[in-house]
mmCIF file of C-alpha atoms and ligand atoms in Angstrom:
data_model
loop_
_atom_site.group_PDB
_atom_site.id
_atom_site.type_symbol
_atom_site.label_atom_id
_atom_site.label_comp_id
_atom_site.label_asym_id
_atom_site.label_seq_id
_atom_site.Cartn_x
_atom_site.Cartn_y
_atom_site.Cartn_z
ATOM 1 C CA MET A 1 23.260 27.612 -38.311
ATOM 2 C CA ILE A 2 19.664 25.812 -39.491
ATOM 3 C CA LEU A 3 19.778 22.733 -37.692
ATOM 4 C CA GLU A 4 17.848 19.910 -39.977
ATOM 5 C CA GLY A 5 16.400 16.719 -39.297
ATOM 6 C CA THR A 6 16.599 15.955 -35.850
ATOM 7 C CA ALA A 7 14.357 13.971 -34.293
ATOM 8 C CA TYR A 8 12.433 16.421 -32.344
ATOM 9 C CA GLY A 9 8.751 16.807 -33.446
ATOM 10 C CA ARG A 10 8.943 13.839 -35.022
ATOM 11 C CA PRO A 11 5.454 12.792 -35.893
ATOM 12 C CA ARG A 12 4.378 9.593 -33.686
ATOM 13 C CA PRO A 13 4.459 6.221 -35.346
ATOM 14 C CA THR A 14 2.313 3.937 -36.283
ATOM 15 C CA TYR A 15 1.950 -0.186 -37.844
ATOM 16 C CA ASP A 16 -0.188 -1.309 -40.172
ATOM 17 C CA PRO A 17 -2.773 -3.730 -38.500
ATOM 18 C CA LEU A 18 -3.951 -5.066 -41.612
ATOM 19 C CA ILE A 19 -1.047 -6.985 -42.169
ATOM 20 C CA THR A 20 0.542 -7.116 -38.168
ATOM 21 C CA GLU A 21 -2.346 -8.301 -35.919
ATOM 22 C CA VAL A 22 -3.226 -11.964 -36.185
ATOM 23 C CA GLY A 23 -5.442 -12.881 -33.281
ATOM 24 C CA PRO A 24 -9.381 -14.363 -33.717
ATOM 25 C CA GLY A 25 -11.544 -12.140 -35.457
ATOM 26 C CA THR A 26 -8.471 -9.386 -37.310
ATOM 27 C CA PRO A 27 -8.550 -10.033 -40.935
ATOM 28 C CA CYS A 28 -5.101 -11.259 -41.062
ATOM 29 C CA GLY A 29 -6.157 -13.497 -38.509
ATOM 30 C CA GLU A 30 -8.870 -14.715 -40.635
ATOM 31 C CA TYR A 31 -6.767 -14.906 -43.488
ATOM 32 C CA LEU A 32 -3.960 -16.788 -41.598
ATOM 33 C CA ARG A 33 -6.925 -19.297 -40.066
ATOM 34 C CA ARG A 34 -7.722 -20.551 -43.752
ATOM 35 C CA TYR A 35 -4.554 -22.362 -44.229
ATOM 36 C CA TRP A 36 -3.068 -25.412 -41.990
ATOM 37 C CA HIS A 37 -0.310 -24.374 -39.805
ATOM 38 C CA PRO A 38 3.159 -26.088 -37.881
ATOM 39 C CA VAL A 39 2.400 -26.469 -34.683
ATOM 40 C CA LEU A 40 5.977 -28.415 -33.114
ATOM 41 C CA ALA A 41 7.841 -30.897 -34.779
ATOM 42 C CA SER A 42 6.015 -34.571 -34.399
ATOM 43 C CA ARG A 43 8.957 -35.928 -32.101
ATOM 44 C CA ASN A 44 8.332 -33.320 -29.749
ATOM 45 C CA VAL A 45 4.515 -33.966 -29.741
ATOM 46 C CA THR A 46 4.015 -36.445 -26.911
ATOM 47 C CA GLY A 47 2.440 -38.216 -24.021
ATOM 48 C CA ARG A 48 3.474 -34.948 -22.014
ATOM 49 C CA PRO A 49 0.879 -32.223 -22.827
ATOM 50 C CA ARG A 50 2.577 -28.709 -23.647
ATOM 51 C CA LYS A 51 1.334 -25.509 -23.756
ATOM 52 C CA ILE A 52 0.997 -23.593 -26.985
ATOM 53 C CA ARG A 53 0.254 -20.342 -28.947
ATOM 54 C CA LEU A 54 -1.098 -19.922 -32.080
ATOM 55 C CA LEU A 55 -2.573 -16.858 -33.463
ATOM 56 C CA GLY A 56 -2.945 -15.326 -30.643
ATOM 57 C CA GLU A 57 -4.596 -18.735 -29.023
ATOM 58 C CA ASP A 58 -3.409 -20.787 -26.157
ATOM 59 C CA LEU A 59 -4.009 -24.183 -26.388
ATOM 60 C CA ILE A 60 -2.642 -27.322 -25.274
ATOM 61 C CA VAL A 61 -1.303 -30.466 -28.148
ATOM 62 C CA PHE A 62 -0.436 -33.867 -27.106
ATOM 63 C CA ARG A 63 -0.041 -37.132 -28.764
ATOM 64 C CA ASP A 64 -2.485 -39.634 -26.838
ATOM 65 C CA GLY A 65 -1.112 -43.275 -26.359
ATOM 66 C CA ASP A 66 -2.315 -44.447 -29.924
ATOM 67 C CA GLY A 67 -0.510 -42.218 -31.157
ATOM 68 C CA ARG A 68 -2.839 -39.997 -32.490
ATOM 69 C CA PRO A 69 -1.961 -35.860 -32.187
ATOM 70 C CA GLY A 70 -4.277 -33.516 -30.489
ATOM 71 C CA VAL A 71 -5.199 -29.396 -29.690
ATOM 72 C CA LEU A 72 -7.478 -28.934 -27.470
ATOM 73 C CA TYR A 73 -8.491 -25.556 -26.079
ATOM 74 C CA PRO A 74 -6.731 -25.662 -22.506
ATOM 75 C CA HIS A 75 -9.588 -24.695 -20.162
ATOM 76 C CA CYS A 76 -11.347 -27.913 -19.364
ATOM 77 C CA MET A 77 -15.066 -27.545 -20.214
ATOM 78 C CA HIS A 78 -16.313 -28.379 -17.199
ATOM 79 C CA ARG A 79 -15.160 -26.032 -14.651
ATOM 80 C CA GLY A 80 -11.618 -24.553 -16.288
ATOM 81 C CA SER A 81 -8.896 -26.374 -15.130
ATOM 82 C CA SER A 82 -6.007 -26.848 -17.611
ATOM 83 C CA LEU A 83 -5.713 -29.802 -19.639
ATOM 84 C CA PHE A 84 -1.704 -28.844 -18.986
ATOM 85 C CA TYR A 85 -1.970 -31.042 -16.066
ATOM 86 C CA GLY A 86 -4.147 -33.816 -17.679
ATOM 87 C CA LYS A 87 -2.666 -37.090 -17.824
ATOM 88 C CA VAL A 88 -2.633 -38.531 -21.570
ATOM 89 C CA GLU A 89 -4.178 -41.982 -21.993
ATOM 90 C CA ALA A 90 -4.614 -44.522 -24.785
ATOM 91 C CA ASP A 91 -7.518 -42.437 -25.869
ATOM 92 C CA GLY A 92 -7.396 -38.986 -24.792
ATOM 93 C CA ILE A 93 -6.078 -36.697 -22.131
ATOM 94 C CA ARG A 94 -7.997 -36.590 -18.594
ATOM 95 C CA CYS A 95 -8.025 -33.212 -16.823
ATOM 96 C CA CYS A 96 -6.491 -33.153 -13.558
ATOM 97 C CA TYR A 97 -9.576 -31.744 -11.329
ATOM 98 C CA HIS A 98 -12.310 -33.969 -11.679
ATOM 99 C CA GLY A 99 -11.114 -36.554 -14.192
ATOM 100 C CA TRP A 100 -13.145 -35.722 -17.078
ATOM 101 C CA LYS A 101 -11.668 -37.592 -20.143
ATOM 102 C CA PHE A 102 -11.407 -36.008 -23.769
ATOM 103 C CA ASP A 103 -9.903 -37.644 -26.708
ATOM 104 C CA VAL A 104 -8.342 -35.589 -29.494
ATOM 105 C CA GLU A 105 -11.600 -34.146 -31.312
ATOM 106 C CA GLY A 106 -13.209 -32.893 -28.152
ATOM 107 C CA HIS A 107 -15.182 -35.972 -27.586
ATOM 108 C CA CYS A 108 -16.001 -36.354 -23.782
ATOM 109 C CA LEU A 109 -15.227 -40.153 -23.290
ATOM 110 C CA GLU A 110 -15.811 -40.431 -19.402
ATOM 111 C CA GLN A 111 -17.031 -38.038 -16.497
ATOM 112 C CA PRO A 112 -16.340 -40.271 -13.064
ATOM 113 C CA CYS A 113 -17.571 -38.429 -10.482
ATOM 114 C CA GLU A 114 -21.005 -38.961 -12.339
ATOM 115 C CA PRO A 115 -23.586 -41.650 -11.675
ATOM 116 C CA SER A 116 -22.032 -44.733 -14.301
ATOM 117 C CA GLY A 117 -19.237 -42.379 -15.279
ATOM 118 C CA GLY A 118 -21.612 -39.748 -16.932
ATOM 119 C CA LEU A 119 -23.654 -42.023 -19.002
ATOM 120 C CA ASN A 120 -25.624 -38.398 -20.695
ATOM 121 C CA ARG A 121 -22.343 -37.380 -21.957
ATOM 122 C CA SER A 122 -22.877 -37.100 -25.053
ATOM 123 C CA TRP A 123 -23.466 -33.236 -25.295
ATOM 124 C CA ALA A 124 -19.730 -32.564 -23.736
ATOM 125 C CA ARG A 125 -17.494 -31.293 -26.466
ATOM 126 C CA GLN A 126 -14.233 -29.855 -25.314
ATOM 127 C CA PRO A 127 -13.260 -27.163 -28.092
ATOM 128 C CA TRP A 128 -10.735 -28.954 -30.440
ATOM 129 C CA TYR A 129 -8.746 -28.254 -33.880
ATOM 130 C CA PRO A 130 -7.995 -30.573 -36.611
ATOM 131 C CA VAL A 131 -4.501 -31.589 -36.547
ATOM 132 C CA HIS A 132 -2.219 -33.639 -38.546
ATOM 133 C CA ASP A 133 1.212 -34.923 -38.950
ATOM 134 C CA HIS A 134 3.009 -34.456 -41.807
ATOM 135 C CA TYR A 135 6.284 -33.477 -43.252
ATOM 136 C CA GLY A 136 7.874 -34.213 -39.870
ATOM 137 C CA MET A 137 5.491 -31.562 -38.063
ATOM 138 C CA VAL A 138 2.315 -31.768 -36.207
ATOM 139 C CA TRP A 139 -0.020 -29.259 -38.454
ATOM 140 C CA ALA A 140 -3.183 -27.884 -37.106
ATOM 141 C CA TYR A 141 -6.399 -26.018 -39.208
ATOM 142 C CA MET A 142 -7.843 -23.454 -37.096
ATOM 143 C CA GLY A 143 -10.388 -22.112 -39.416
ATOM 144 C CA PRO A 144 -13.688 -22.330 -40.617
ATOM 145 C CA PRO A 145 -14.560 -25.924 -40.596
ATOM 146 C CA GLU A 146 -16.720 -25.508 -43.977
ATOM 147 C CA LYS A 147 -13.230 -24.133 -45.508
ATOM 148 C CA MET A 148 -10.858 -26.563 -44.358
ATOM 149 C CA PRO A 149 -7.850 -27.382 -47.249
ATOM 150 C CA SER A 150 -6.362 -30.596 -47.982
ATOM 151 C CA LEU A 151 -2.642 -30.485 -46.161
ATOM 152 C CA PRO A 152 -0.027 -28.158 -48.004
ATOM 153 C CA ARG A 153 2.242 -30.162 -50.512
ATOM 154 C CA PHE A 154 5.166 -29.067 -52.399
ATOM 155 C CA GLU A 155 6.959 -31.632 -55.375
ATOM 156 C CA HIS A 156 10.288 -31.097 -53.982
ATOM 157 C CA MET A 157 9.571 -32.567 -50.266
ATOM 158 C CA GLU A 158 7.814 -36.393 -51.636
ATOM 159 C CA PRO A 159 7.911 -38.960 -51.793
ATOM 160 C CA LEU A 160 10.796 -39.689 -50.145
ATOM 161 C CA ASP A 161 13.702 -41.849 -51.265
ATOM 162 C CA ASP A 162 14.196 -45.200 -49.565
ATOM 163 C CA GLY A 163 16.103 -44.462 -45.689
ATOM 164 C CA GLU A 164 15.391 -40.989 -45.669
ATOM 165 C CA PHE A 165 13.120 -38.538 -43.408
ATOM 166 C CA TYR A 166 11.723 -35.211 -42.837
ATOM 167 C CA TYR A 167 14.562 -32.907 -40.961
ATOM 168 C CA VAL A 168 12.888 -30.692 -38.878
ATOM 169 C CA LEU A 169 13.846 -27.597 -36.825
ATOM 170 C CA ASP A 170 10.922 -26.127 -34.645
ATOM 171 C CA ASN A 171 12.923 -23.908 -32.604
ATOM 172 C CA SER A 172 13.633 -20.603 -34.824
ATOM 173 C CA VAL A 173 16.635 -21.692 -35.877
ATOM 174 C CA GLN A 174 17.540 -20.024 -39.401
ATOM 175 C CA SER A 175 21.146 -20.016 -39.354
ATOM 176 C CA HIS A 176 23.678 -20.525 -36.770
ATOM 177 C CA ALA A 177 22.742 -23.234 -34.021
ATOM 178 C CA ASP A 178 21.636 -22.491 -31.324
ATOM 179 C CA HIS A 179 23.495 -18.966 -31.779
ATOM 180 C CA ALA A 180 21.058 -16.982 -33.815
ATOM 181 C CA GLY A 181 18.210 -16.735 -30.994
ATOM 182 C CA PRO A 182 15.529 -17.427 -28.740
ATOM 183 C CA GLU A 183 13.058 -20.658 -29.780
ATOM 184 C CA VAL A 184 9.941 -18.600 -30.386
ATOM 185 C CA VAL A 185 11.508 -15.057 -31.110
ATOM 186 C CA PRO A 186 9.509 -12.092 -29.524
ATOM 187 C CA TYR A 187 8.796 -10.265 -32.704
ATOM 188 C CA ASN A 188 6.001 -9.914 -35.855
ATOM 189 C CA TRP A 189 5.451 -12.533 -37.966
ATOM 190 C CA THR A 190 5.864 -10.190 -40.807
ATOM 191 C CA ALA A 191 9.556 -9.583 -39.849
ATOM 192 C CA ILE A 192 10.784 -12.904 -40.703
ATOM 193 C CA ASN A 193 8.332 -13.344 -43.484
ATOM 194 C CA GLU A 194 9.785 -10.375 -45.370
ATOM 195 C CA ASN A 195 13.299 -11.213 -44.579
ATOM 196 C CA CYS A 196 13.529 -14.265 -47.013
ATOM 197 C CA LEU A 197 12.589 -11.867 -49.974
ATOM 198 C CA ASP A 198 15.343 -9.476 -48.589
ATOM 199 C CA PRO A 199 19.209 -10.912 -50.380
ATOM 200 C CA PHE A 200 20.955 -7.665 -49.947
ATOM 201 C CA HIS A 201 21.258 -8.054 -46.001
ATOM 202 C CA VAL A 202 23.015 -11.358 -46.999
ATOM 203 C CA GLN A 203 25.439 -9.377 -48.305
ATOM 204 C CA VAL A 204 25.493 -7.012 -45.681
ATOM 205 C CA LEU A 205 24.926 -8.688 -42.164
ATOM 206 C CA HIS A 206 25.521 -12.471 -42.844
ATOM 207 C CA SER A 207 28.451 -11.879 -45.014
ATOM 208 C CA THR A 208 30.634 -8.802 -44.101
ATOM 209 C CA PHE A 209 29.210 -6.737 -41.330
ATOM 210 C CA SER A 210 29.468 -9.511 -38.514
ATOM 211 C CA ASP A 211 30.677 -13.439 -38.880
ATOM 212 C CA VAL A 212 30.068 -15.560 -41.605
ATOM 213 C CA HIS A 213 26.967 -17.011 -41.738
ATOM 214 C CA PHE A 214 26.327 -19.004 -45.070
ATOM 215 C CA LEU A 215 29.286 -19.228 -47.651
ATOM 216 C CA PRO A 216 32.097 -16.990 -48.406
ATOM 217 C CA GLU A 217 30.628 -16.030 -52.066
ATOM 218 C CA MET A 218 27.970 -14.361 -50.425
ATOM 219 C CA ALA A 219 29.746 -11.600 -49.058
ATOM 220 C CA ILE A 220 29.621 -10.279 -53.255
ATOM 221 C CA MET A 221 27.109 -7.571 -53.736
ATOM 222 C CA PRO A 222 24.660 -9.058 -55.749
ATOM 223 C CA THR A 223 22.169 -8.044 -58.608
ATOM 224 C CA VAL A 224 18.807 -9.042 -58.053
ATOM 225 C CA GLU A 225 15.784 -9.531 -59.905
ATOM 226 C CA TRP A 226 11.694 -9.820 -57.897
ATOM 227 C CA GLU A 227 8.829 -11.138 -59.562
ATOM 228 C CA GLU A 228 5.262 -12.176 -58.503
ATOM 229 C CA ILE A 229 4.516 -15.527 -59.555
ATOM 230 C CA ASP A 230 1.153 -17.369 -59.288
ATOM 231 C CA VAL A 231 2.719 -18.501 -55.439
ATOM 232 C CA GLY A 232 3.856 -15.703 -54.270
ATOM 233 C CA VAL A 233 7.112 -14.084 -55.124
ATOM 234 C CA ILE A 234 10.472 -14.976 -56.284
ATOM 235 C CA TYR A 235 13.724 -13.430 -56.187
ATOM 236 C CA THR A 236 16.851 -14.060 -58.192
ATOM 237 C CA SER A 237 20.117 -13.440 -57.220
ATOM 238 C CA ARG A 238 23.186 -13.332 -59.276
ATOM 239 C CA ARG A 239 26.571 -12.565 -57.867
ATOM 240 C CA LYS A 240 30.169 -13.013 -60.176
ATOM 241 C CA LEU A 241 32.930 -15.132 -58.919
ATOM 242 C CA GLU A 242 36.238 -14.826 -59.412
ATOM 243 C CA THR A 243 36.110 -17.960 -61.453
ATOM 244 C CA GLY A 244 34.246 -15.559 -63.813
ATOM 245 C CA GLU A 245 31.459 -17.948 -63.172
ATOM 246 C CA GLU A 246 28.318 -16.646 -62.379
ATOM 247 C CA LEU A 247 26.346 -17.507 -58.856
ATOM 248 C CA GLN A 248 22.599 -17.865 -59.835
ATOM 249 C CA LYS A 249 20.476 -18.529 -56.723
ATOM 250 C CA THR A 250 16.359 -18.086 -57.284
ATOM 251 C CA LEU A 251 14.318 -18.616 -53.469
ATOM 252 C CA THR A 252 10.364 -18.990 -53.596
ATOM 253 C CA TRP A 253 8.092 -16.874 -51.386
ATOM 254 C CA VAL A 254 4.896 -18.900 -50.972
ATOM 255 C CA ALA A 255 1.883 -17.056 -49.676
ATOM 256 C CA PRO A 256 1.305 -16.628 -46.994
ATOM 257 C CA ASN A 257 4.436 -17.614 -44.672
ATOM 258 C CA ILE A 258 6.813 -20.362 -46.509
ATOM 259 C CA SER A 259 10.318 -19.577 -47.867
ATOM 260 C CA VAL A 260 11.337 -22.554 -50.237
ATOM 261 C CA ASN A 261 14.862 -21.735 -49.559
ATOM 262 C CA PRO A 262 17.341 -23.768 -52.340
ATOM 263 C CA GLY A 263 20.049 -24.261 -49.071
ATOM 264 C CA PRO A 264 24.201 -23.699 -50.422
ATOM 265 C CA GLU A 265 23.167 -26.571 -52.037
ATOM 266 C CA SER A 266 21.520 -27.406 -55.270
ATOM 267 C CA GLY A 267 19.714 -30.458 -55.910
ATOM 268 C CA LYS A 268 16.095 -31.961 -55.330
ATOM 269 C CA GLY A 269 16.902 -32.998 -51.597
ATOM 270 C CA ARG A 270 18.406 -29.905 -50.297
ATOM 271 C CA LYS A 271 15.592 -27.369 -50.772
ATOM 272 C CA ALA A 272 14.409 -26.365 -47.916
ATOM 273 C CA LEU A 273 10.907 -25.302 -46.564
ATOM 274 C CA SER A 274 11.118 -22.592 -43.625
ATOM 275 C CA ILE A 275 7.801 -21.699 -42.384
ATOM 276 C CA PHE A 276 6.900 -18.498 -40.271
ATOM 277 C CA VAL A 277 4.152 -19.355 -37.948
ATOM 278 C CA PRO A 278 2.474 -16.634 -35.875
ATOM 279 C CA VAL A 279 2.803 -17.255 -32.427
ATOM 280 C CA ASP A 280 0.661 -13.834 -31.651
ATOM 281 C CA ASP A 281 1.158 -10.190 -32.823
ATOM 282 C CA THR A 282 4.682 -10.334 -31.219
ATOM 283 C CA HIS A 283 5.844 -13.578 -31.226
ATOM 284 C CA THR A 284 6.673 -15.903 -33.767
ATOM 285 C CA ARG A 285 8.112 -19.717 -34.207
ATOM 286 C CA ALA A 286 10.069 -20.689 -37.349
ATOM 287 C CA PHE A 287 10.087 -24.156 -38.343
ATOM 288 C CA VAL A 288 12.872 -25.735 -41.036
ATOM 289 C CA VAL A 289 12.319 -28.963 -42.449
ATOM 290 C CA ARG A 290 13.569 -30.790 -45.635
ATOM 291 C CA ARG A 291 14.184 -34.059 -46.397
ATOM 292 C CA ALA A 292 17.396 -35.627 -45.582
ATOM 293 C CA PRO A 293 19.457 -39.330 -45.920
ATOM 294 C CA ALA A 294 19.774 -41.855 -43.129
ATOM 295 C CA GLY A 295 21.896 -41.162 -40.825
ATOM 296 C CA PHE A 296 22.156 -37.293 -41.455
ATOM 297 C CA LYS A 297 22.494 -35.457 -37.736
ATOM 298 C CA ASP A 298 22.993 -31.749 -37.926
ATOM 299 C CA ILE A 299 22.982 -29.220 -40.396
ATOM 300 C CA PHE A 300 24.945 -27.245 -38.644
ATOM 301 C CA GLN A 301 27.915 -29.961 -39.089
ATOM 302 C CA GLY A 302 31.256 -28.826 -40.783
ATOM 303 C CA MET A 303 29.850 -25.026 -40.414
ATOM 304 C CA GLY A 304 32.853 -24.499 -37.923
ATOM 305 C CA LEU A 305 30.667 -23.504 -35.039
ATOM 306 C CA GLU A 306 31.306 -25.722 -32.573
ATOM 307 C CA SER A 307 33.750 -22.549 -31.361
ATOM 308 C CA VAL A 308 30.785 -20.168 -31.361
ATOM 309 C CA LYS A 309 29.477 -19.285 -27.866
ATOM 310 C CA PRO A 310 25.744 -20.069 -27.758
ATOM 311 C CA TRP A 311 23.590 -16.830 -28.089
ATOM 312 C CA THR A 312 22.302 -17.231 -24.258
ATOM 313 C CA THR A 313 25.458 -16.940 -22.556
ATOM 314 C CA MET A 314 26.731 -14.205 -25.357
ATOM 315 C CA THR A 315 27.085 -10.287 -23.475
ATOM 316 C CA ASP A 316 25.491 -7.132 -25.037
ATOM 317 C CA GLU A 317 28.874 -6.352 -26.434
ATOM 318 C CA GLU A 318 29.184 -9.494 -28.112
ATOM 319 C CA HIS A 319 25.603 -9.222 -29.531
ATOM 320 C CA GLN A 320 27.239 -5.634 -30.858
ATOM 321 C CA ASP A 321 29.825 -7.285 -32.266
ATOM 322 C CA MET A 322 28.273 -10.413 -34.009
ATOM 323 C CA PRO A 323 24.451 -9.480 -34.738
ATOM 324 C CA ASN A 324 22.250 -12.078 -36.697
ATOM 325 C CA ASP A 325 18.767 -12.221 -37.911
ATOM 326 C CA TYR A 326 17.977 -11.838 -34.227
ATOM 327 C CA GLU A 327 19.562 -8.572 -33.288
ATOM 328 C CA ALA A 328 18.279 -7.108 -36.783
ATOM 329 C CA GLN A 329 14.907 -8.049 -36.743
ATOM 330 C CA SER A 330 13.630 -8.148 -32.945
ATOM 331 C CA THR A 331 14.570 -4.555 -32.831
ATOM 332 C CA GLN A 332 12.520 -3.064 -36.061
ATOM 333 C CA GLY A 333 9.806 -1.707 -33.857
ATOM 334 C CA PRO A 334 8.975 -2.043 -30.198
ATOM 335 C CA GLY A 335 7.692 -5.136 -28.699
ATOM 336 C CA GLY A 336 8.645 -5.938 -32.056
ATOM 337 C CA ILE A 337 6.371 -4.338 -34.280
ATOM 338 C CA GLN A 338 7.334 -2.564 -36.964
ATOM 339 C CA LEU A 339 6.545 0.723 -37.198
ATOM 340 C CA HIS A 340 5.597 1.033 -40.995
ATOM 341 C CA SER A 341 5.010 5.035 -41.340
ATOM 342 C CA GLN A 342 8.514 5.653 -40.145
ATOM 343 C CA GLN A 343 10.236 3.156 -42.757
ATOM 344 C CA HIS A 344 11.085 4.266 -45.912
ATOM 345 C CA LEU A 345 11.364 1.533 -48.540
ATOM 346 C CA VAL A 346 13.726 1.578 -51.514
ATOM 347 C CA ARG A 347 14.685 -0.135 -54.434
ATOM 348 C CA SER A 348 16.018 -3.120 -52.697
ATOM 349 C CA ASP A 349 13.233 -3.865 -51.121
ATOM 350 C CA LEU A 350 11.167 -4.492 -54.003
ATOM 351 C CA GLY A 351 10.488 -8.016 -52.638
ATOM 352 C CA ILE A 352 9.195 -6.803 -49.730
ATOM 353 C CA ALA A 353 7.047 -4.054 -51.466
ATOM 354 C CA LEU A 354 5.775 -7.212 -53.456
ATOM 355 C CA GLN A 355 5.187 -9.189 -50.466
ATOM 356 C CA ARG A 356 3.361 -6.992 -48.765
ATOM 357 C CA ARG A 357 0.950 -5.692 -51.631
ATOM 358 C CA VAL A 358 0.025 -9.922 -52.184
ATOM 359 C CA LEU A 359 -0.790 -9.963 -48.170
ATOM 360 C CA LYS A 360 -3.326 -7.154 -48.153
ATOM 361 C CA ARG A 361 -4.762 -8.171 -51.343
ATOM 362 C CA GLU A 362 -5.339 -11.780 -50.102
ATOM 363 C CA ILE A 363 -6.354 -10.434 -46.844
ATOM 364 C CA GLN A 364 -8.999 -8.507 -48.298
ATOM 365 C CA LYS A 365 -9.838 -11.187 -50.400
ATOM 366 C CA VAL A 366 -11.016 -13.119 -47.464
ATOM 367 C CA ALA A 367 -12.556 -10.549 -46.247
ATOM 368 C CA ALA A 368 -14.992 -10.317 -49.182
ATOM 369 C CA GLY A 369 -15.954 -13.596 -48.821
ATOM 370 C CA GLN A 370 -13.496 -15.528 -51.150
ATOM 371 C CA ASP A 371 -11.326 -18.389 -50.761
ATOM 372 C CA PRO A 372 -6.902 -17.077 -50.950
ATOM 373 C CA MET A 373 -4.163 -18.392 -53.326
ATOM 374 C CA ASN A 374 -2.813 -21.243 -52.426
ATOM 375 C CA ILE A 375 -5.078 -23.698 -51.215
ATOM 376 C CA SER A 376 -6.933 -26.600 -52.544
ATOM 377 C CA PHE A 377 -9.342 -28.445 -51.359
ATOM 378 C CA ASP A 378 -8.709 -31.398 -53.648
ATOM 379 C CA GLU A 379 -6.465 -34.102 -51.880
ATOM 380 C CA THR A 380 -4.899 -35.374 -55.115
ATOM 381 C CA SER A 381 -4.593 -31.774 -56.567
ATOM 382 C CA ALA A 382 -0.568 -31.292 -57.877
ATOM 383 C CA PRO A 383 1.718 -30.413 -55.384
ATOM 384 C CA ILE A 384 3.022 -26.791 -55.226
ATOM 385 C CA SER A 385 6.048 -26.080 -57.688
ATOM 386 C CA THR A 386 8.722 -23.417 -56.865
ATOM 387 C CA PRO A 387 11.610 -22.583 -59.244
ATOM 388 C CA SER A 388 14.040 -22.371 -56.259
ATOM 389 C CA GLY A 389 17.720 -23.463 -57.073
ATOM 390 C CA VAL A 390 21.348 -22.838 -56.846
ATOM 391 C CA VAL A 391 22.933 -23.074 -59.988
ATOM 392 C CA LYS A 392 26.747 -21.961 -60.830
ATOM 393 C CA THR A 393 27.273 -20.985 -64.833
ATOM 394 C CA PRO A 394 29.782 -19.298 -66.942
ATOM 395 C CA VAL A 395 28.451 -16.134 -66.634
ATOM 396 C CA GLY A 396 25.288 -14.864 -69.293
ATOM 397 C CA VAL A 397 24.463 -18.737 -69.455
ATOM 398 C CA GLY A 398 22.140 -18.368 -66.297
ATOM 399 C CA ALA A 399 19.649 -21.152 -66.124
HETATM 400 S S1 FES B 1 -12.331 -29.295 -14.030
HETATM 401 FE FE1 FES B 1 -12.053 -30.402 -15.170
HETATM 402 S S2 FES B 1 -12.971 -32.308 -14.738
HETATM 403 FE FE2 FES B 1 -13.237 -30.715 -13.346
HETATM 404 FE FE1 FE2 B 2 18.785 -13.135 -42.459
#
């Protein structure tokens, strides 16, 4: 008997660093540093300093007493103590060791142990990054100062109607309240970024294999078309319903890391932004933000999740019985890094192939000194408009 296809002697797998590595000085890291990225929901940036990690850099985020958010390099420029232990005041943060105080742009406001509070302190500057509150989140720009673009804007996100507010999740929750994984997921950003252009996993993982995570109709196998557009890649999935209607869903991925998800309901206010922010090469934080009417409390209300066991308390057997995005995406490679050399993309992965192609092209553009797509240096330019949406039509009349 000839044994074929055994695991013996297989080649050592490798990953593609071009789209995987996000640290300072890497091609992808420099590309991603040309965009603003959310750091935390605005409500979670307070007078209590927090440690965060973004694009492989450790930082401290806080909000001063006058309400300005700040992101500073953690080690005090004096002798290195962490500003995590600093105290926030009206106009800045004061280091715990010798009391140097810095504002949100790193200017040194006081050196209390120096004669007259450090009269010559104007040379002192704590490394900082530009920060803004925008769409209910605090965003930071970590790229070259002369290339700072305007904040990203989306047509469906503004302006807010009377009473509306931005409902923000900054804890990597995509579908299932606290049943979907930890706040920062331990895997590379590409895994979750690619997932948004993978509509077939919705039919399997989210509808028929595990629990029903979204709508029951998602259990119908769709037909799908993908297309590259000016802002990224879209897919349109079509499902034939028992009623004779066709359910058509269009989702837009906006380079480099935003999915405009139409959500289960169609309509302007329900479209969400999902933003997949690399923490470092092996960790990612996902944000979800949508416009919500006054009084809106929880997107998971009415989904029957009250009886679902919290993810953190599930046993291995329960994870096996009820896998979700976390179980699938965290295991695509050791340490959360996808091993591209041992993957086999097929027709249903066309969206992923397109996304990888766009990212590699844009990374190479930045490496060649050009500006990447989807940035604007003009505050007054039109917000990004996307075709994301859900429609139900009689068969063959799809919009
Ligand atoms: S180490 Fe921060 S003030 Fe001295
Ligand atoms: Fe998913």
